[in-house]
């Protein structure tokens, strides 16, 4: 067992730094850490509760970073696992658990790892006894390894050479991107992958990172959620325009009964939220059951009329797929069997809470190449290896501006579709250009007219990465 001991004085402050920085978005796209910390705090509560949340968040992130990411320890220690984290931290490499102390009279906060599912944060007050009750993939399911297969399922024959002049021009753009905050695109970049006509034509990683190392995707995960909904629609389980997609909202007279999946996917459910603070702060830091905290919420706007960026809408959309699927024994592997592994995304994790609900608002880990594969699915309008995974036109649905938009859209910022950000026309980009978006600079820009996906992964601790400008410059360098 490895033990890390630090002082406890800054735990409450750490909650304000760690939780929102990785959970939040600006109205125009993923939010850099400095802005998030300045604009929002963690859940508004007592210093004791804030300390418990900070410890829980550290345990969760450090757990997955240690046991799933493939990152060297020095990067794990200086990234999002809790730079300001305090309290005695214990990493048990045999049991694959992480505990972080926050109070002398309480159990430490616990996060536990399982194959294929990453780590789950146990609720405040839980003991190690609870670990054995966490959901697990069935023993009959083994995680596939497609590495030796041909790209895109695997990594063999993944790359293609650009003409020399284009290769040099793209390399120059990459040079500027990897200058981080000193460069024109800002941010702090760890990986870039450019896919053209189904092949990787440019790729670069910062020292310590590589093809198979993963990092938290943050709200990039929301685009996986809408894909799971799309699979449910394709299977005939769901209608995104049907009212009350959740059983809890079907009591006569319940105003939540007017909400549809379409409203939730557009971030316009009308449910009350303090943006990323509550209820999301309790989910990310307290180990609160994701769907229970979100589903019991109240309405404070007519569904479909107001855009509010809220992870609860995403979590509930995924919960609706679970309820419609109605088989919990098989649900725990549903994202793997029906989406991730079909695309070769074997190093992508969608983590669950301790009740088995996937926290698709942002608790995912993935590699740059895996999100390149994901972008290719949308370039092909949901068809992969001849199989239609998503409904016809689903790519158009997610990339079409929703009726209610972020206020900054009117000022020229990115717009919002259905769990994807819309960048078409910005900085000279083609009219259709859209991307998943995660805090600290996680993107996979999809440009259908050019048959291109541009993946950028980062840990933006200062000014956020200028995705539209970078992508436009990459396309120009490629002569597109």
Short mmCIF file of C-alpha atoms in Angstrom, two decimals:
data_model
loop_
_atom_site.label_atom_id
_atom_site.label_comp_id
_atom_site.label_asym_id
_atom_site.label_seq_id
_atom_site.Cartn_x
_atom_site.Cartn_y
_atom_site.Cartn_z
CA UNK A 1 0.00 0.00 0.00
CA UNK A 2 1.30 3.46 -0.92
CA UNK A 3 0.46 6.25 1.55
CA UNK A 4 0.57 9.95 0.75
CA UNK A 5 0.27 12.22 3.77
CA UNK A 6 -0.35 15.95 3.56
CA UNK A 7 -1.86 18.58 5.85
CA UNK A 8 -5.63 18.90 6.22
CA UNK A 9 -5.82 22.68 6.39
CA UNK A 10 -6.75 23.30 2.77
CA UNK A 11 -9.40 20.63 2.20
CA UNK A 12 -12.31 23.05 2.08
CA UNK A 13 -10.46 25.31 -0.31
CA UNK A 14 -9.57 22.32 -2.46
CA UNK A 15 -13.25 21.62 -2.98
CA UNK A 16 -13.66 24.99 -4.62
CA UNK A 17 -10.70 24.33 -6.89
CA UNK A 18 -11.10 20.68 -7.80
CA UNK A 19 -14.80 20.08 -8.29
CA UNK A 20 -15.91 22.85 -10.61
CA UNK A 21 -12.71 22.99 -12.59
CA UNK A 22 -13.34 19.60 -14.12
CA UNK A 23 -17.10 19.66 -14.21
CA UNK A 24 -17.92 22.98 -15.77
CA UNK A 25 -18.29 24.56 -19.16
CA UNK A 26 -18.44 28.12 -20.34
CA UNK A 27 -21.51 29.05 -22.39
CA UNK A 28 -19.27 28.87 -25.46
CA UNK A 29 -17.48 25.63 -24.75
CA UNK A 30 -15.24 23.91 -22.23
CA UNK A 31 -14.07 26.09 -19.40
CA UNK A 32 -10.43 26.43 -18.33
CA UNK A 33 -9.70 25.70 -14.70
CA UNK A 34 -8.87 29.25 -13.68
CA UNK A 35 -12.19 30.59 -14.97
CA UNK A 36 -14.17 27.79 -13.40
CA UNK A 37 -12.61 28.29 -10.00
CA UNK A 38 -13.22 32.02 -10.14
CA UNK A 39 -16.82 31.81 -11.30
CA UNK A 40 -18.17 28.92 -9.30
CA UNK A 41 -17.63 27.13 -6.04
CA UNK A 42 -18.48 23.65 -4.94
CA UNK A 43 -21.74 22.87 -3.23
CA UNK A 44 -22.73 25.65 -0.88
CA UNK A 45 -22.48 24.06 2.53
CA UNK A 46 -20.45 23.84 5.70
CA UNK A 47 -16.64 23.65 5.70
CA UNK A 48 -17.00 20.08 6.93
CA UNK A 49 -19.11 19.12 3.91
CA UNK A 50 -16.73 20.92 1.57
CA UNK A 51 -13.85 18.96 3.09
CA UNK A 52 -15.71 15.69 2.56
CA UNK A 53 -16.36 16.61 -1.06
CA UNK A 54 -12.75 17.55 -1.73
CA UNK A 55 -11.56 14.26 -0.26
CA UNK A 56 -14.09 12.30 -2.29
CA UNK A 57 -13.15 13.99 -5.51
CA UNK A 58 -9.46 13.38 -4.89
CA UNK A 59 -10.06 9.71 -4.10
CA UNK A 60 -12.09 9.23 -7.29
CA UNK A 61 -9.76 10.97 -9.70
CA UNK A 62 -6.58 9.57 -8.19
CA UNK A 63 -8.09 6.07 -8.29
CA UNK A 64 -8.81 6.07 -12.02
CA UNK A 65 -5.64 7.95 -12.89
CA UNK A 66 -3.59 5.36 -11.01
CA UNK A 67 -5.31 2.16 -12.10
CA UNK A 68 -6.63 2.93 -15.59
CA UNK A 69 -4.92 5.85 -17.29
CA UNK A 70 -1.50 4.40 -18.07
CA UNK A 71 0.05 7.74 -17.09
CA UNK A 72 3.39 7.90 -15.33
CA UNK A 73 3.07 8.71 -11.65
CA UNK A 74 4.59 12.18 -11.92
CA UNK A 75 1.84 13.24 -14.32
CA UNK A 76 -0.83 11.64 -12.15
CA UNK A 77 0.45 13.58 -9.14
CA UNK A 78 0.48 16.97 -10.89
CA UNK A 79 -2.75 16.79 -12.87
CA UNK A 80 -6.40 16.70 -11.85
CA UNK A 81 -6.02 14.17 -9.06
CA UNK A 82 -6.08 17.04 -6.61
CA UNK A 83 -3.18 19.43 -6.81
CA UNK A 84 -4.44 21.20 -3.70
CA UNK A 85 -5.61 17.97 -2.11
CA UNK A 86 -4.85 17.41 1.53
CA UNK A 87 -5.49 14.80 4.14
CA UNK A 88 -3.89 11.38 4.44
CA UNK A 89 -4.24 9.57 1.10
CA UNK A 90 -3.73 5.81 0.85
CA UNK A 91 -3.45 3.93 -2.43
CA UNK A 92 -3.90 0.16 -2.10
CA UNK A 93 -2.45 -1.36 -5.27
CA UNK A 94 -3.73 -4.84 -4.40
CA UNK A 95 -7.33 -3.98 -3.54
CA UNK A 96 -7.24 -1.13 -6.09
CA UNK A 97 -8.79 1.39 -3.74
CA UNK A 98 -7.94 4.93 -2.72
CA UNK A 99 -8.92 6.46 0.61
CA UNK A 100 -8.63 10.10 1.67
CA UNK A 101 -9.16 11.22 5.24
CA UNK A 102 -11.21 14.37 5.88
CA UNK A 103 -12.36 14.17 9.52
CA UNK A 104 -11.23 12.33 12.64
CA UNK A 105 -14.75 11.15 13.48
CA UNK A 106 -15.66 9.81 10.01
CA UNK A 107 -14.61 7.04 7.69
CA UNK A 108 -12.25 8.28 4.98
CA UNK A 109 -13.66 8.88 1.55
CA UNK A 110 -13.29 5.78 -0.63
CA UNK A 111 -12.97 5.15 -4.36
CA UNK A 112 -12.70 1.62 -5.74
CA UNK A 113 -11.65 0.33 -9.18
CA UNK A 114 -13.18 -2.51 -11.22
CA UNK A 115 -12.15 -3.79 -14.69
CA UNK A 116 -13.91 -2.02 -17.54
CA UNK A 117 -15.75 0.36 -15.22
CA UNK A 118 -12.92 2.37 -13.71
CA UNK A 119 -13.50 3.78 -10.25
CA UNK A 120 -16.59 4.58 -8.25
CA UNK A 121 -16.73 7.04 -5.38
CA UNK A 122 -18.58 5.67 -2.37
CA UNK A 123 -20.92 8.06 -0.54
CA UNK A 124 -19.84 9.99 2.52
CA UNK A 125 -19.82 7.66 5.53
CA UNK A 126 -19.47 4.42 3.55
CA UNK A 127 -17.03 1.77 4.73
CA UNK A 128 -14.89 -0.72 2.82
CA UNK A 129 -17.72 -3.22 3.24
CA UNK A 130 -19.59 -1.34 0.51
CA UNK A 131 -16.89 -2.02 -2.08
CA UNK A 132 -17.93 -5.64 -2.54
CA UNK A 133 -21.46 -4.51 -3.43
CA UNK A 134 -20.40 -2.22 -6.28
CA UNK A 135 -21.58 -3.10 -9.79
CA UNK A 136 -19.17 -5.14 -11.89
CA UNK A 137 -19.05 -6.41 -15.43
CA UNK A 138 -20.27 -10.03 -15.59
CA UNK A 139 -17.52 -12.65 -15.40
CA UNK A 140 -18.66 -13.90 -18.81
CA UNK A 141 -17.51 -10.62 -20.39
CA UNK A 142 -13.84 -9.97 -21.00
CA UNK A 143 -12.41 -6.66 -22.18
CA UNK A 144 -11.23 -7.12 -25.77
CA UNK A 145 -7.81 -6.12 -27.05
CA UNK A 146 -7.95 -5.02 -30.66
CA UNK A 147 -4.52 -3.37 -30.77
CA UNK A 148 -3.13 -5.62 -33.50
CA UNK A 149 -6.19 -5.30 -35.71
CA UNK A 150 -6.33 -2.82 -38.56
CA UNK A 151 -7.35 0.74 -37.81
CA UNK A 152 -9.87 1.95 -36.77
CA UNK A 153 -10.80 -1.13 -34.71
CA UNK A 154 -7.14 -1.49 -33.74
CA UNK A 155 -3.92 0.40 -34.28
CA UNK A 156 -2.36 -1.44 -37.20
CA UNK A 157 -1.97 0.57 -40.42
CA UNK A 158 -3.56 3.55 -38.73
CA UNK A 159 -1.59 6.30 -40.41
CA UNK A 160 -1.26 7.80 -43.87
CA UNK A 161 1.27 10.34 -45.11
CA UNK A 162 0.26 13.79 -46.21
CA UNK A 163 2.09 15.36 -49.16
CA UNK A 164 5.38 16.82 -47.92
CA UNK A 165 4.28 20.45 -48.09
CA UNK A 166 1.05 19.76 -46.21
CA UNK A 167 2.84 17.64 -43.61
CA UNK A 168 5.26 20.48 -42.93
CA UNK A 169 2.45 23.04 -42.70
CA UNK A 170 0.46 20.92 -40.26
CA UNK A 171 3.57 20.32 -38.16
CA UNK A 172 4.01 24.09 -37.90
CA UNK A 173 0.45 24.46 -36.60
CA UNK A 174 1.12 21.67 -34.10
CA UNK A 175 4.30 23.42 -32.97
CA UNK A 176 2.22 26.47 -32.08
CA UNK A 177 -0.41 24.37 -30.28
CA UNK A 178 2.22 22.67 -28.12
CA UNK A 179 3.62 26.04 -27.04
CA UNK A 180 0.61 26.01 -24.72
CA UNK A 181 -0.18 29.36 -23.08
CA UNK A 182 2.67 31.04 -24.92
CA UNK A 183 1.26 30.06 -28.32
CA UNK A 184 -1.60 31.62 -30.30
CA UNK A 185 -4.09 28.87 -29.42
CA UNK A 186 -3.47 29.03 -25.64
CA UNK A 187 -4.44 26.09 -23.46
CA UNK A 188 -2.10 23.32 -22.30
CA UNK A 189 -2.10 20.56 -24.89
CA UNK A 190 -1.15 16.93 -24.29
CA UNK A 191 -2.40 15.29 -27.49
CA UNK A 192 -3.62 16.03 -31.01
CA UNK A 193 -4.86 13.59 -33.65
CA UNK A 194 -6.06 14.52 -37.14
CA UNK A 195 -8.03 11.96 -39.17
CA UNK A 196 -8.67 12.43 -42.89
CA UNK A 197 -10.57 9.94 -45.06
CA UNK A 198 -10.41 7.36 -42.29
CA UNK A 199 -6.66 7.51 -41.61
CA UNK A 200 -4.56 9.35 -39.05
CA UNK A 201 -2.58 11.91 -41.05
CA UNK A 202 -1.08 13.83 -38.13
CA UNK A 203 -0.58 12.98 -34.46
CA UNK A 204 1.51 14.32 -31.60
CA UNK A 205 1.73 13.90 -27.82
CA UNK A 206 3.41 15.80 -25.02
CA UNK A 207 6.17 14.00 -23.06
CA UNK A 208 4.72 11.27 -20.84
CA UNK A 209 1.59 10.87 -22.96
CA UNK A 210 0.96 8.52 -25.84
CA UNK A 211 -1.39 6.54 -28.03
CA UNK A 212 -2.74 4.41 -25.17
CA UNK A 213 -2.68 6.85 -22.26
CA UNK A 214 -6.01 8.26 -21.22
CA UNK A 215 -7.27 11.23 -19.30
CA UNK A 216 -10.58 12.35 -17.93
CA UNK A 217 -12.81 13.60 -20.73
CA UNK A 218 -15.02 15.73 -18.49
CA UNK A 219 -18.09 16.84 -20.45
CA UNK A 220 -16.88 15.24 -23.65
CA UNK A 221 -18.70 12.33 -22.01
CA UNK A 222 -22.04 14.01 -22.70
CA UNK A 223 -21.64 13.17 -26.37
CA UNK A 224 -21.32 9.49 -25.41
CA UNK A 225 -24.59 9.88 -23.52
CA UNK A 226 -26.53 11.19 -26.52
CA UNK A 227 -25.07 8.29 -28.49
CA UNK A 228 -26.47 5.82 -25.96
CA UNK A 229 -29.83 7.53 -26.36
CA UNK A 230 -29.45 7.20 -30.13
CA UNK A 231 -28.82 3.48 -29.75
CA UNK A 232 -31.98 3.25 -27.66
CA UNK A 233 -33.92 5.01 -30.42
CA UNK A 234 -32.40 2.75 -33.08
CA UNK A 235 -33.47 -0.29 -31.06
CA UNK A 236 -37.03 1.01 -30.76
CA UNK A 237 -36.79 1.51 -27.00
CA UNK A 238 -37.16 5.30 -26.94
CA UNK A 239 -38.90 8.23 -28.58
CA UNK A 240 -37.01 11.45 -27.83
CA UNK A 241 -40.22 13.48 -28.21
CA UNK A 242 -42.31 11.37 -25.83
CA UNK A 243 -43.19 13.07 -22.55
CA UNK A 244 -42.11 11.77 -19.15
CA UNK A 245 -39.35 9.38 -20.24
CA UNK A 246 -38.68 8.53 -16.58
CA UNK A 247 -41.13 6.51 -14.49
CA UNK A 248 -40.77 8.88 -11.52
CA UNK A 249 -42.31 11.71 -13.54
CA UNK A 250 -45.49 9.91 -14.62
CA UNK A 251 -47.74 10.70 -11.66
CA UNK A 252 -50.82 12.70 -12.74
CA UNK A 253 -50.23 16.43 -12.42
CA UNK A 254 -46.44 16.22 -12.08
CA UNK A 255 -45.07 19.18 -14.10
CA UNK A 256 -41.96 17.13 -14.87
CA UNK A 257 -44.24 14.95 -16.94
CA UNK A 258 -43.96 17.55 -19.72
CA UNK A 259 -40.22 17.01 -20.10
CA UNK A 260 -38.96 15.00 -23.09
CA UNK A 261 -35.60 13.48 -23.89
CA UNK A 262 -35.28 16.09 -26.63
CA UNK A 263 -35.51 18.81 -23.98
CA UNK A 264 -32.86 17.14 -21.84
CA UNK A 265 -30.47 16.56 -24.74
CA UNK A 266 -30.79 20.25 -25.64
CA UNK A 267 -30.02 21.30 -22.04
CA UNK A 268 -33.49 22.77 -21.75
CA UNK A 269 -35.35 20.43 -19.40
CA UNK A 270 -36.56 23.30 -17.23
CA UNK A 271 -35.34 21.52 -14.10
CA UNK A 272 -33.89 23.73 -11.41
CA UNK A 273 -30.14 23.76 -11.22
CA UNK A 274 -27.36 26.03 -10.08
CA UNK A 275 -25.48 25.14 -13.25
CA UNK A 276 -22.68 22.80 -12.17
CA UNK A 277 -22.95 23.33 -8.43
CA UNK A 278 -26.03 21.50 -7.24
CA UNK A 279 -27.02 18.79 -7.68
CA UNK A 280 -23.84 18.01 -9.61
CA UNK A 281 -21.52 18.99 -6.78
CA UNK A 282 -23.10 16.33 -4.60
CA UNK A 283 -22.70 13.72 -7.34
CA UNK A 284 -19.07 14.52 -8.12
CA UNK A 285 -17.90 15.13 -4.58
CA UNK A 286 -20.30 13.53 -2.12
CA UNK A 287 -20.98 10.24 -3.85
CA UNK A 288 -24.70 11.00 -4.01
CA UNK A 289 -26.68 8.60 -6.23
CA UNK A 290 -26.60 10.35 -9.60
CA UNK A 291 -30.11 9.78 -10.86
CA UNK A 292 -31.78 10.02 -7.46
CA UNK A 293 -30.33 13.47 -6.81
CA UNK A 294 -31.14 14.65 -10.32
CA UNK A 295 -34.52 12.99 -10.78
CA UNK A 296 -36.03 14.39 -7.58
CA UNK A 297 -35.47 17.91 -8.80
CA UNK A 298 -38.18 20.51 -9.39
CA UNK A 299 -39.14 22.52 -12.46
CA UNK A 300 -38.47 26.26 -12.59
CA UNK A 301 -38.88 26.92 -16.35
CA UNK A 302 -41.13 25.55 -19.08
CA UNK A 303 -39.34 22.66 -20.79
CA UNK A 304 -37.66 23.68 -24.02
CA UNK A 305 -37.68 27.43 -23.37
CA UNK A 306 -34.43 28.06 -21.51
CA UNK A 307 -30.89 26.79 -22.04
CA UNK A 308 -29.09 25.90 -18.81
CA UNK A 309 -25.91 23.86 -19.02
CA UNK A 310 -26.64 21.13 -16.49
CA UNK A 311 -25.07 17.71 -16.12
CA UNK A 312 -28.27 16.45 -14.51
CA UNK A 313 -30.04 16.57 -17.87
CA UNK A 314 -27.38 14.30 -19.33
CA UNK A 315 -27.43 11.86 -16.43
CA UNK A 316 -31.21 11.59 -16.61
CA UNK A 317 -31.14 11.04 -20.37
CA UNK A 318 -28.88 8.04 -19.81
CA UNK A 319 -31.10 6.89 -16.95
CA UNK A 320 -34.03 6.89 -19.39
CA UNK A 321 -32.15 4.44 -21.60
CA UNK A 322 -31.55 2.22 -18.57
CA UNK A 323 -35.22 2.23 -17.64
CA UNK A 324 -36.32 1.51 -21.20
CA UNK A 325 -33.77 -1.30 -21.53
CA UNK A 326 -35.14 -2.74 -18.27
CA UNK A 327 -32.46 -5.33 -17.60
CA UNK A 328 -30.00 -4.21 -14.95
CA UNK A 329 -27.93 -7.39 -15.20
CA UNK A 330 -27.09 -6.56 -18.81
CA UNK A 331 -27.26 -2.77 -18.51
CA UNK A 332 -23.88 -2.52 -16.78
CA UNK A 333 -22.19 -3.70 -19.99
CA UNK A 334 -24.61 -1.99 -22.40
CA UNK A 335 -22.31 0.96 -23.29
CA UNK A 336 -19.42 -1.43 -23.88
CA UNK A 337 -21.30 -3.96 -26.03
CA UNK A 338 -23.45 -1.53 -27.97
CA UNK A 339 -21.07 1.41 -28.47
CA UNK A 340 -17.51 1.49 -27.14
CA UNK A 341 -16.22 -1.95 -28.09
CA UNK A 342 -17.99 -1.92 -31.44
CA UNK A 343 -15.84 1.10 -32.34
CA UNK A 344 -12.60 -0.25 -30.89
CA UNK A 345 -12.81 2.21 -27.96
CA UNK A 346 -11.43 -0.34 -25.53
CA UNK A 347 -9.56 2.21 -23.43
CA UNK A 348 -12.58 4.40 -22.82
CA UNK A 349 -14.34 4.17 -19.47
CA UNK A 350 -17.76 5.49 -18.49
CA UNK A 351 -17.79 5.35 -14.73
CA UNK A 352 -20.83 4.62 -12.58
CA UNK A 353 -22.09 5.70 -9.22
CA UNK A 354 -22.49 3.02 -6.57
CA UNK A 355 -26.05 2.24 -7.70
CA UNK A 356 -24.96 1.39 -11.24
CA UNK A 357 -26.01 4.59 -13.02
CA UNK A 358 -23.46 5.85 -15.53
CA UNK A 359 -22.30 9.38 -14.74
CA UNK A 360 -22.30 10.52 -18.34
CA UNK A 361 -22.22 14.18 -17.40
CA UNK A 362 -18.44 13.99 -17.28
CA UNK A 363 -17.05 10.99 -15.46
CA UNK A 364 -15.37 9.32 -18.43
CA UNK A 365 -11.76 8.59 -19.34
CA UNK A 366 -10.48 8.13 -22.86
CA UNK A 367 -7.53 8.35 -25.24
CA UNK A 368 -7.15 10.79 -28.11
CA UNK A 369 -7.39 7.98 -30.67
CA UNK A 370 -10.54 6.58 -29.10
CA UNK A 371 -12.27 9.92 -29.55
CA UNK A 372 -11.01 9.95 -33.11
CA UNK A 373 -12.87 6.67 -33.60
CA UNK A 374 -15.94 8.22 -32.03
CA UNK A 375 -15.78 11.17 -34.43
CA UNK A 376 -15.55 8.76 -37.35
CA UNK A 377 -18.83 7.16 -36.27
CA UNK A 378 -20.52 10.55 -36.68
CA UNK A 379 -18.76 11.23 -39.98
CA UNK A 380 -20.43 8.01 -41.16
CA UNK A 381 -23.84 9.08 -39.77
CA UNK A 382 -23.86 6.30 -37.21
CA UNK A 383 -22.78 3.39 -39.40
CA UNK A 384 -19.77 1.27 -38.39
CA UNK A 385 -18.44 -1.80 -40.20
CA UNK A 386 -21.69 -1.96 -42.15
CA UNK A 387 -23.88 -1.89 -39.02
CA UNK A 388 -26.20 1.02 -38.32
CA UNK A 389 -25.54 1.84 -34.67
CA UNK A 390 -27.31 5.23 -34.56
CA UNK A 391 -30.53 6.23 -36.32
CA UNK A 392 -30.34 7.70 -39.79
CA UNK A 393 -29.86 11.45 -39.45
CA UNK A 394 -28.63 11.30 -35.85
CA UNK A 395 -25.49 13.21 -36.85
CA UNK A 396 -27.69 16.00 -38.21
CA UNK A 397 -29.77 15.97 -35.04
CA UNK A 398 -26.87 16.42 -32.62
CA UNK A 399 -25.20 19.09 -34.79
CA UNK A 400 -28.29 21.24 -35.37
CA UNK A 401 -28.64 24.27 -33.12
CA UNK A 402 -31.19 23.71 -30.36
CA UNK A 403 -34.13 26.14 -30.06
CA UNK A 404 -32.77 27.61 -26.81
CA UNK A 405 -29.13 28.72 -27.00
CA UNK A 406 -26.41 30.02 -24.67
CA UNK A 407 -26.56 33.81 -24.42
CA UNK A 408 -23.03 34.05 -25.81
CA UNK A 409 -24.16 32.48 -29.09
CA UNK A 410 -25.56 35.88 -30.10
CA UNK A 411 -22.08 37.32 -29.55
CA UNK A 412 -20.45 34.90 -31.97
CA UNK A 413 -19.62 32.06 -29.59
CA UNK A 414 -20.16 28.37 -30.18
CA UNK A 415 -23.74 27.16 -30.21
CA UNK A 416 -25.29 24.08 -28.67
CA UNK A 417 -26.90 21.16 -30.46
CA UNK A 418 -27.80 17.95 -28.65
CA UNK A 419 -24.93 17.24 -26.25
CA UNK A 420 -22.47 18.53 -28.89
CA UNK A 421 -21.09 22.05 -29.35
CA UNK A 422 -21.61 23.66 -32.75
CA UNK A 423 -18.71 25.60 -34.32
CA UNK A 424 -19.83 25.87 -37.95
CA UNK A 425 -18.75 29.14 -39.61
CA UNK A 426 -16.47 30.23 -36.77
CA UNK A 427 -12.94 31.34 -37.77
CA UNK A 428 -13.65 30.31 -41.36
CA UNK A 429 -14.69 26.73 -40.54
CA UNK A 430 -17.19 25.05 -42.87
CA UNK A 431 -20.87 25.57 -42.12
CA UNK A 432 -21.13 22.19 -40.39
CA UNK A 433 -18.48 21.63 -37.73
CA UNK A 434 -19.35 20.25 -34.32
CA UNK A 435 -17.60 18.64 -31.39
CA UNK A 436 -17.93 17.00 -28.02
CA UNK A 437 -16.61 19.46 -25.47
CA UNK A 438 -15.06 18.84 -22.08
CA UNK A 439 -13.63 21.15 -19.46
CA UNK A 440 -9.89 21.79 -19.56
CA UNK A 441 -9.97 21.52 -23.35
CA UNK A 442 -11.28 18.15 -24.61
CA UNK A 443 -12.50 18.12 -28.21
CA UNK A 444 -13.08 15.97 -31.29
CA UNK A 445 -14.16 18.41 -34.00
CA UNK A 446 -16.13 16.70 -36.77
CA UNK A 447 -16.06 18.35 -40.21
CA UNK A 448 -18.25 16.26 -42.56
CA UNK A 449 -17.59 18.28 -45.73
CA UNK A 450 -13.86 17.60 -45.41
CA UNK A 451 -14.21 14.04 -44.02
CA UNK A 452 -12.00 15.16 -41.14
CA UNK A 453 -11.93 14.69 -37.36
CA UNK A 454 -9.58 16.88 -35.31
CA UNK A 455 -9.04 15.62 -31.76
CA UNK A 456 -7.43 17.88 -29.20
CA UNK A 457 -6.88 16.82 -25.60
CA UNK A 458 -5.46 19.03 -22.90
CA UNK A 459 -5.28 20.15 -19.29
CA UNK A 460 -5.94 23.85 -19.70
CA UNK A 461 -4.99 25.51 -16.44
CA UNK A 462 -5.08 29.04 -17.80
CA UNK A 463 -6.72 30.56 -20.86
CA UNK A 464 -8.81 28.01 -22.73
CA UNK A 465 -7.77 26.43 -26.03
CA UNK A 466 -8.97 28.20 -29.19
CA UNK A 467 -10.43 25.18 -30.96
CA UNK A 468 -12.07 26.94 -33.89
CA UNK A 469 -8.91 28.88 -34.83
CA UNK A 470 -6.67 25.83 -34.42
CA UNK A 471 -8.97 23.61 -36.47
CA UNK A 472 -9.34 26.19 -39.23
CA UNK A 473 -5.56 26.50 -39.38
CA UNK A 474 -5.15 22.70 -39.56
CA UNK A 475 -7.62 22.49 -42.43
CA UNK A 476 -5.84 25.31 -44.24
CA UNK A 477 -2.48 23.63 -43.74
CA UNK A 478 -3.92 20.48 -45.31
CA UNK A 479 -5.13 22.48 -48.30
CA UNK A 480 -8.79 21.95 -47.42
#
